[in-house]
Short mmCIF file of C-alpha atoms and ligand atoms in Angstrom, two decimals:
data_model
loop_
_atom_site.label_atom_id
_atom_site.label_comp_id
_atom_site.label_asym_id
_atom_site.label_seq_id
_atom_site.Cartn_x
_atom_site.Cartn_y
_atom_site.Cartn_z
CA UNK A 14 19.09 245.95 139.10
CA UNK A 15 18.68 244.06 135.83
CA UNK A 16 22.02 245.70 135.11
CA UNK A 17 23.69 242.57 136.54
CA UNK A 18 22.01 240.22 134.08
CA UNK A 19 22.68 242.59 131.22
CA UNK A 20 26.34 242.84 132.22
CA UNK A 21 26.56 239.06 132.55
CA UNK A 22 25.24 238.53 129.02
CA UNK A 23 27.41 241.34 127.70
CA UNK A 24 30.64 239.96 129.17
CA UNK A 25 29.91 236.51 127.74
CA UNK A 26 29.31 237.92 124.25
CA UNK A 27 32.45 240.05 124.34
CA UNK A 28 34.58 237.14 125.56
CA UNK A 29 33.24 235.07 122.67
CA UNK A 30 34.01 237.85 120.21
CA UNK A 31 37.54 238.13 121.58
CA UNK A 32 38.14 234.41 121.01
CA UNK A 33 36.58 234.57 117.56
CA UNK A 34 38.68 237.57 116.49
CA UNK A 35 41.87 236.45 118.19
CA UNK A 36 42.28 239.61 120.24
CA UNK A 37 44.94 239.81 122.93
CA UNK A 38 43.16 242.52 124.89
CA UNK A 39 40.07 244.69 124.83
CA UNK A 40 40.20 248.35 125.78
CA UNK A 41 36.68 249.58 124.95
CA UNK A 42 33.24 248.06 124.68
CA UNK A 43 30.67 250.35 123.12
CA UNK A 44 27.00 249.58 123.59
CA UNK A 45 23.66 251.25 122.95
CA UNK A 46 20.95 251.26 125.58
CA UNK A 47 17.49 252.63 124.80
CA UNK A 48 15.93 254.99 127.34
CA UNK A 49 12.94 252.72 127.71
CA UNK A 50 15.13 250.06 129.30
CA UNK A 51 15.58 252.30 132.34
CA UNK A 52 19.11 251.10 132.85
CA UNK A 53 21.21 252.99 135.39
CA UNK A 54 24.53 253.52 133.55
CA UNK A 55 26.65 253.61 136.73
CA UNK A 56 25.20 250.29 137.90
CA UNK A 57 25.79 248.71 134.53
CA UNK A 58 29.38 249.96 134.44
CA UNK A 59 30.00 248.65 137.92
CA UNK A 60 28.50 245.25 137.17
CA UNK A 61 30.41 245.06 133.91
CA UNK A 62 33.80 245.84 135.39
CA UNK A 63 33.17 243.42 138.25
CA UNK A 64 32.12 240.54 135.99
CA UNK A 65 34.72 241.32 133.31
CA UNK A 66 37.38 241.28 136.02
CA UNK A 67 37.26 237.49 136.14
CA UNK A 68 37.70 237.04 132.40
CA UNK A 69 40.04 237.65 129.46
CA UNK A 70 38.53 241.11 129.00
CA UNK A 71 39.36 242.39 132.48
CA UNK A 72 40.00 246.10 132.50
CA UNK A 73 37.97 246.89 129.38
CA UNK A 74 36.13 250.19 129.60
CA UNK A 75 32.39 250.23 128.96
CA UNK A 76 30.88 253.08 127.00
CA UNK A 77 27.13 253.39 127.13
CA UNK A 78 25.33 255.40 124.52
CA UNK A 79 21.82 256.15 125.73
CA UNK A 80 19.46 256.13 122.76
CA UNK A 81 16.45 258.44 122.96
CA UNK A 82 12.90 257.49 122.08
CA UNK A 83 11.99 257.95 118.44
CA UNK A 84 8.81 256.82 116.74
CA UNK A 85 6.92 257.26 113.50
CA UNK A 86 3.17 257.57 113.14
CA UNK A 87 1.79 254.86 110.87
CA UNK A 88 -1.24 257.01 110.07
CA UNK A 89 0.37 260.28 108.96
CA UNK A 90 4.08 259.52 108.82
CA UNK A 91 5.07 262.20 111.34
CA UNK A 92 8.26 261.54 113.27
CA UNK A 93 8.08 261.74 117.02
CA UNK A 94 11.06 262.61 119.16
CA UNK A 95 10.05 263.22 122.72
CA UNK A 96 12.01 263.92 125.81
CA UNK A 97 9.08 262.57 127.72
CA UNK A 98 7.40 259.26 127.11
CA UNK A 99 4.43 260.18 124.98
CA UNK A 100 3.04 257.62 122.59
CA UNK A 101 0.42 259.69 120.80
CA UNK A 102 1.17 261.37 117.47
CA UNK A 103 1.40 265.12 118.02
CA UNK A 104 0.46 265.77 114.39
CA UNK A 105 -2.70 263.70 113.95
CA UNK A 106 -3.41 262.25 117.38
CA UNK A 107 -2.85 258.74 116.03
CA UNK A 108 -1.97 255.83 118.33
CA UNK A 109 -0.41 253.47 115.83
CA UNK A 110 3.27 254.15 116.21
CA UNK A 111 6.36 252.43 114.95
CA UNK A 112 8.96 252.64 117.70
CA UNK A 113 12.18 253.38 115.81
CA UNK A 114 14.52 253.63 118.76
CA UNK A 115 14.56 253.67 122.53
CA UNK A 116 14.48 249.93 123.20
CA UNK A 117 18.07 249.03 122.30
CA UNK A 118 20.23 246.67 124.31
CA UNK A 119 22.87 246.34 121.69
CA UNK A 120 26.65 245.86 121.41
CA UNK A 121 27.91 248.18 118.74
CA UNK A 122 31.66 247.46 118.62
CA UNK A 123 34.71 246.66 120.68
CA UNK A 124 38.25 247.93 120.44
CA UNK A 125 41.32 245.88 121.24
CA UNK A 126 44.73 244.66 120.25
CA UNK A 127 45.29 241.78 117.87
CA UNK A 128 47.68 239.09 118.96
CA UNK A 129 48.03 235.89 120.91
CA UNK A 130 45.61 235.76 123.76
CA UNK A 131 47.15 236.00 127.17
CA UNK A 132 44.37 233.95 128.66
CA UNK A 133 41.51 232.56 126.67
CA UNK A 134 39.84 231.10 129.69
CA UNK A 135 36.95 232.58 131.61
CA UNK B 12 41.62 247.81 116.15
CA UNK B 13 37.89 248.17 116.02
CA UNK B 14 35.68 245.09 115.73
CA UNK B 15 32.01 245.60 114.88
CA UNK B 16 29.76 243.28 116.85
CA UNK B 17 26.20 244.46 116.20
CA UNK B 18 24.46 241.95 118.43
CA UNK B 19 21.59 242.16 120.86
CA UNK B 20 22.99 241.79 124.35
CA UNK B 21 20.10 239.60 125.45
CA UNK B 22 20.04 237.42 122.35
CA UNK B 23 20.92 234.26 124.25
CA UNK B 24 18.15 234.97 126.80
CA UNK B 25 15.70 235.58 123.95
CA UNK B 26 16.72 232.31 122.34
CA UNK B 27 15.96 230.37 125.50
CA UNK B 28 12.69 232.25 125.92
CA UNK B 29 11.67 231.34 122.36
CA UNK B 30 12.54 227.71 123.05
CA UNK B 31 10.39 227.75 126.20
CA UNK B 32 7.53 229.09 124.17
CA UNK B 33 7.90 226.22 121.69
CA UNK B 34 7.82 223.68 124.49
CA UNK B 35 4.69 225.31 125.91
CA UNK B 36 3.03 225.33 122.48
CA UNK B 37 3.82 221.68 121.98
CA UNK B 38 1.92 220.91 125.15
CA UNK B 39 -0.93 223.26 124.32
CA UNK B 40 -0.11 225.57 127.22
CA UNK B 41 -0.57 229.34 127.05
CA UNK B 42 1.78 231.20 129.37
CA UNK B 43 1.38 234.63 130.94
CA UNK B 44 4.14 236.67 132.55
CA UNK B 45 2.62 238.49 135.53
CA UNK B 46 4.55 241.62 136.42
CA UNK B 47 3.82 243.95 139.32
CA UNK B 48 5.32 245.60 142.40
CA UNK B 49 5.91 243.70 145.64
CA UNK B 50 2.57 243.29 147.37
CA UNK B 51 0.45 244.53 144.45
CA UNK B 52 -1.56 241.33 144.64
CA UNK B 53 0.10 239.03 142.12
CA UNK B 54 -0.53 235.87 144.10
CA UNK B 55 -4.05 237.03 144.96
CA UNK B 56 -4.74 237.60 141.26
CA UNK B 57 -3.61 234.04 140.48
CA UNK B 58 -5.88 232.69 143.20
CA UNK B 59 -8.75 234.67 141.71
CA UNK B 60 -7.96 233.29 138.24
CA UNK B 61 -7.99 229.77 139.62
CA UNK B 62 -11.44 230.25 141.12
CA UNK B 63 -12.82 231.94 138.01
CA UNK B 64 -11.54 229.25 135.69
CA UNK B 65 -12.48 226.20 137.77
CA UNK B 66 -14.06 223.69 135.40
CA UNK B 67 -13.06 225.74 132.35
CA UNK B 68 -9.27 225.63 132.24
CA UNK B 69 -6.52 224.23 134.42
CA UNK B 70 -3.91 226.64 135.68
CA UNK B 71 -0.31 225.95 136.62
CA UNK B 72 1.93 228.48 138.30
CA UNK B 73 5.61 229.31 138.46
CA UNK B 74 6.35 231.49 141.46
CA UNK B 75 9.38 233.72 141.24
CA UNK B 76 10.41 235.01 144.61
CA UNK B 77 13.61 236.36 146.10
CA UNK B 78 13.67 233.85 148.91
CA UNK B 79 10.54 232.40 150.48
CA UNK B 80 8.16 229.70 149.26
CA UNK B 81 5.14 231.19 151.05
CA UNK B 82 3.23 232.01 147.87
CA UNK B 83 3.74 228.52 146.48
CA UNK B 84 2.49 226.93 149.68
CA UNK B 85 -0.54 229.23 149.51
CA UNK B 86 -1.35 228.20 145.92
CA UNK B 87 -0.78 224.49 146.48
CA UNK B 88 -3.29 224.63 149.32
CA UNK B 89 -5.88 225.74 146.79
CA UNK B 90 -5.01 222.75 144.61
CA UNK B 91 -2.92 224.43 141.95
CA UNK B 92 0.16 222.96 140.30
CA UNK B 93 2.69 225.45 141.58
CA UNK B 94 6.45 225.49 141.39
CA UNK B 95 8.82 227.76 143.25
CA UNK B 96 11.88 229.48 141.81
CA UNK B 97 14.01 231.41 144.25
CA UNK B 98 16.05 234.04 142.47
CA UNK B 99 18.18 234.99 145.47
CA UNK B 100 19.38 238.49 144.69
CA UNK B 101 17.99 238.42 141.16
CA UNK B 102 15.36 241.06 140.49
CA UNK B 103 13.63 239.16 137.71
CA UNK B 104 13.08 235.66 136.41
CA UNK B 105 15.34 234.60 133.57
CA UNK B 106 14.31 232.35 130.69
CA UNK B 107 16.86 229.79 131.89
CA UNK B 108 15.19 229.56 135.30
CA UNK B 109 11.83 229.03 133.64
CA UNK B 110 13.29 226.41 131.32
CA UNK B 111 14.39 224.39 134.33
CA UNK B 112 11.02 224.82 136.00
CA UNK B 113 9.16 223.68 132.90
CA UNK B 114 10.67 220.23 133.13
CA UNK B 115 9.17 219.88 136.62
CA UNK B 116 5.64 220.99 135.76
CA UNK B 117 3.16 218.46 134.37
CA UNK B 118 2.48 220.49 131.23
CA UNK B 119 0.01 218.01 129.81
CA UNK B 120 -2.24 218.53 132.82
CA UNK B 121 -2.54 222.30 132.49
CA UNK B 122 -3.94 224.72 129.92
CA UNK B 123 -2.63 227.99 131.25
CA UNK B 124 0.67 228.76 132.94
CA UNK B 125 0.88 231.94 134.97
CA UNK B 126 4.41 232.99 135.86
CA UNK B 127 4.49 235.29 138.88
CA UNK B 128 7.61 237.35 138.32
CA UNK B 129 9.69 238.92 141.08
CA UNK B 130 8.03 242.09 142.43
CA UNK B 131 9.50 244.82 140.22
CA UNK B 132 8.17 247.03 137.41
CA UNK B 133 11.41 247.50 135.43
CA UNK B 134 13.74 244.52 135.34
CA UNK B 135 11.33 241.70 134.40
CA UNK B 136 10.11 243.53 131.30
CA UNK B 137 13.30 242.95 129.28
CA UNK B 138 13.34 239.16 129.72
CA UNK B 139 10.98 237.09 127.59
CA UNK B 140 10.35 233.89 129.43
CA UNK B 141 8.30 232.15 126.77
CA UNK B 142 5.02 233.86 127.58
CA UNK B 143 2.33 234.71 125.07
CA UNK B 144 1.57 237.94 126.89
CA UNK B 145 2.65 240.08 129.77
CA UNK B 146 0.11 241.15 132.37
CA UNK B 147 0.86 244.48 134.03
CA UNK B 148 -0.49 244.63 137.56
CA UNK B 149 -0.74 247.76 139.66
CA UNK B 150 -2.64 248.38 142.86
CA UNK B 151 -4.37 251.45 144.18
CA UNK B 152 -2.09 251.48 147.22
CA UNK B 153 0.95 252.21 145.03
CA UNK B 154 -0.40 255.50 143.70
CA UNK B 155 -1.74 256.62 140.35
CA UNK B 156 1.56 257.54 138.66
CA UNK B 157 2.95 254.07 137.85
CA UNK B 158 2.36 254.07 134.06
CA UNK B 159 4.32 257.31 133.62
CA UNK B 160 7.21 256.01 135.70
CA UNK B 161 7.47 252.57 134.16
CA UNK B 162 6.54 253.07 130.50
CA UNK B 163 7.98 249.90 128.99
CA UNK B 164 5.79 247.56 131.04
CA UNK B 165 2.67 249.47 130.08
CA UNK B 166 3.73 249.48 126.42
CA UNK B 167 4.45 245.78 126.29
CA UNK B 168 1.69 244.34 128.45
CA UNK B 169 -1.43 242.96 126.79
CA UNK B 170 -3.65 244.09 129.66
CA UNK B 171 -3.42 246.23 132.77
CA UNK B 172 -4.99 245.05 135.99
CA UNK B 173 -5.78 247.72 138.55
CA UNK B 174 -6.14 245.85 141.84
CA UNK B 175 -7.34 246.90 145.31
CA UNK B 176 -10.06 249.26 144.04
CA UNK B 177 -11.77 248.67 147.41
CA UNK B 178 -9.11 251.01 148.82
CA UNK B 179 -9.88 253.95 146.54
CA UNK B 180 -12.10 255.73 149.09
CA UNK B 181 -9.30 255.60 151.67
CA UNK B 182 -6.42 256.87 149.53
CA UNK B 183 -5.60 259.85 147.33
CA UNK B 184 -5.56 257.62 144.26
CA UNK B 185 -7.10 259.52 141.35
CA UNK B 186 -8.66 257.39 138.60
CA UNK B 187 -8.49 260.38 136.30
CA UNK B 188 -4.76 260.87 136.83
CA UNK B 189 -4.16 257.14 136.44
CA UNK B 190 -5.97 256.91 133.11
CA UNK B 191 -4.44 260.12 131.87
CA UNK B 192 -0.95 258.80 132.58
CA UNK B 193 -1.71 255.40 131.11
CA UNK B 194 -3.33 256.68 127.91
CA UNK B 195 -0.27 258.75 127.03
CA UNK B 196 1.89 255.64 127.29
CA UNK B 197 -0.56 253.18 125.76
CA UNK B 198 -3.82 254.62 124.44
CA UNK B 199 -5.43 251.31 123.52
CA UNK B 200 -4.47 248.83 126.25
CA UNK B 201 -7.45 247.23 128.01
CA UNK B 202 -7.74 247.85 131.75
CA UNK B 203 -9.53 245.64 134.24
CA UNK B 204 -10.33 247.24 137.57
CA UNK B 205 -10.85 244.75 140.33
CA UNK B 206 -10.50 243.89 143.97
CA UNK B 207 -9.15 240.52 144.96
CA UNK B 208 -10.46 241.35 148.45
CA UNK B 209 -14.14 241.98 147.62
CA UNK B 210 -14.26 240.01 144.38
CA UNK B 211 -15.49 242.98 142.38
CA UNK B 212 -14.27 242.76 138.78
CA UNK B 213 -12.61 239.35 139.10
CA UNK B 214 -15.19 237.85 136.72
CA UNK B 215 -13.93 240.14 134.01
CA UNK B 216 -10.36 239.02 134.74
CA UNK B 217 -11.31 235.37 134.26
CA UNK B 218 -13.12 236.21 131.03
CA UNK B 219 -10.11 238.11 129.74
CA UNK B 220 -7.85 235.10 130.30
CA UNK B 221 -10.23 232.70 128.58
CA UNK B 222 -10.85 235.18 125.77
CA UNK B 223 -7.14 235.67 125.20
CA UNK B 224 -6.52 231.94 124.95
CA UNK B 225 -9.46 231.42 122.60
CA UNK B 226 -8.26 234.20 120.30
CA UNK B 227 -4.84 232.64 120.27
CA UNK B 228 -6.15 229.20 119.30
CA UNK B 229 -8.15 230.80 116.51
CA UNK B 230 -5.08 232.61 115.21
CA UNK B 231 -2.89 229.52 115.40
CA UNK B 232 -5.33 227.18 113.66
CA UNK B 233 -4.51 227.88 109.99
CA UNK B 234 -0.77 227.67 110.64
CA UNK B 235 -0.97 224.27 112.27
CA UNK B 236 -3.56 222.94 109.89
CA UNK B 237 -5.75 221.61 112.67
N1 GTP C 308 -7.44 245.71 150.34
C1 GTP C 308 -7.01 244.85 149.44
N2 GTP C 308 -5.95 244.07 149.74
C2 GTP C 308 -5.53 243.18 148.80
C3 GTP C 308 -6.16 243.04 147.56
N3 GTP C 308 -5.51 242.09 146.86
C4 GTP C 308 -4.50 241.66 147.64
N4 GTP C 308 -4.51 242.31 148.82
C5 GTP C 308 -3.58 242.13 149.95
O1 GTP C 308 -2.32 242.64 149.57
C6 GTP C 308 -1.29 241.87 150.18
C7 GTP C 308 -0.34 241.36 149.12
O2 GTP C 308 -1.01 240.45 148.28
P1 GTP C 308 -0.26 239.31 147.47
O3 GTP C 308 -1.25 238.65 146.60
O4 GTP C 308 0.53 238.47 148.39
O5 GTP C 308 0.70 240.23 146.62
P2 GTP C 308 1.99 239.82 145.76
O6 GTP C 308 2.09 240.83 144.68
O7 GTP C 308 1.88 238.39 145.36
O8 GTP C 308 3.14 240.02 146.83
P3 GTP C 308 4.67 239.52 146.73
O9 GTP C 308 4.66 238.17 146.06
O10 GTP C 308 5.11 239.46 148.14
O11 GTP C 308 5.38 240.56 145.94
C8 GTP C 308 -1.97 240.75 150.93
O12 GTP C 308 -2.08 241.12 152.27
C9 GTP C 308 -3.34 240.68 150.28
O13 GTP C 308 -4.34 240.20 151.14
C10 GTP C 308 -7.30 243.87 147.30
O14 GTP C 308 -7.92 243.82 146.23
N5 GTP C 308 -7.66 244.75 148.27
MG1 MG C 309 3.25 236.85 145.55
ZN1 ZN C 310 0.13 260.97 113.00
#
């Protein structure tokens, strides 16, 4: 359900980027979402297209790349890639892990057409 | 054309959260973000904290709730400074909501601010309200598999409270399964078992709160030069 707040923040950032870059339209918005965020992609897409619908980026497609959990053991350096959520080093049993990925909520890039904006208003 | 953005989606929320934290620091207030399922005992845990800390520290409360102000009325009856935020359909408190609430709370009169988040184990975890620490609350009645199902909360919390231990004899809750699940997610997190009903363990909860604040003051001293 936090998908709505995420979408709200996302739309605002993309609209800002569109104004900054002078884009006339946006076709794709590509974001990364870490598995640990437990975001439901369909809900996020729905919220995004609903909220974007009232702005200059209406109709933009959202692409969500789900980023798996990856960590490194600070004790022995082993890399941990788990399908499941396990936060113990399989090599040495260490607990002190550096979480390398899995927590992203990140806009990677957008794709659009340059030109005069049709409507710069929200 | 492709335009690289490379920005955190919640960066504006994080900025407001960080600002809240500064305001709290300025007033010498330590805030805790209390996260747990509906009915886990969040309000009961705040009441217990109030009783444990009477004469030691003054607690203020922000109550996040979908609609009602029942919990706030309950806390005010006890004599706490409590403020209600109704989130409507929102499944979590946002830093902006807390920012507004902060201007209505007499921050100079309190030492500790406990923010009761909306009952939910996923959504609140991604929004930093300005707290020093998150408190993860689970109750026996919810079952012993919560840590495995909601890993981020149990990774990011500073402490786990297991409430309603008075119910253990009447349920199929397995302590062993609970700790096994929790230790895989967070091997070192402290756990306080308690019952807000019988009062068992609530002393330890009060001591944890005081201990956390004292540690924080110690850590902040050299920076502030006082
Ligand atoms: N048996 C038992 N019941 C408890 C305990 N702690 C709280 N309760 C009961 O659990 C119910 C919910 O407690 P609250 O403190 O209102 O829980 P909450 O998490 O604030 O609930 P919401 O704000 O509605 O999400 C109440 O009926 C409490 O009396 C406990 O340790 N044991
Ligand atoms: Mg409550
Ligand atoms: Zn290791």
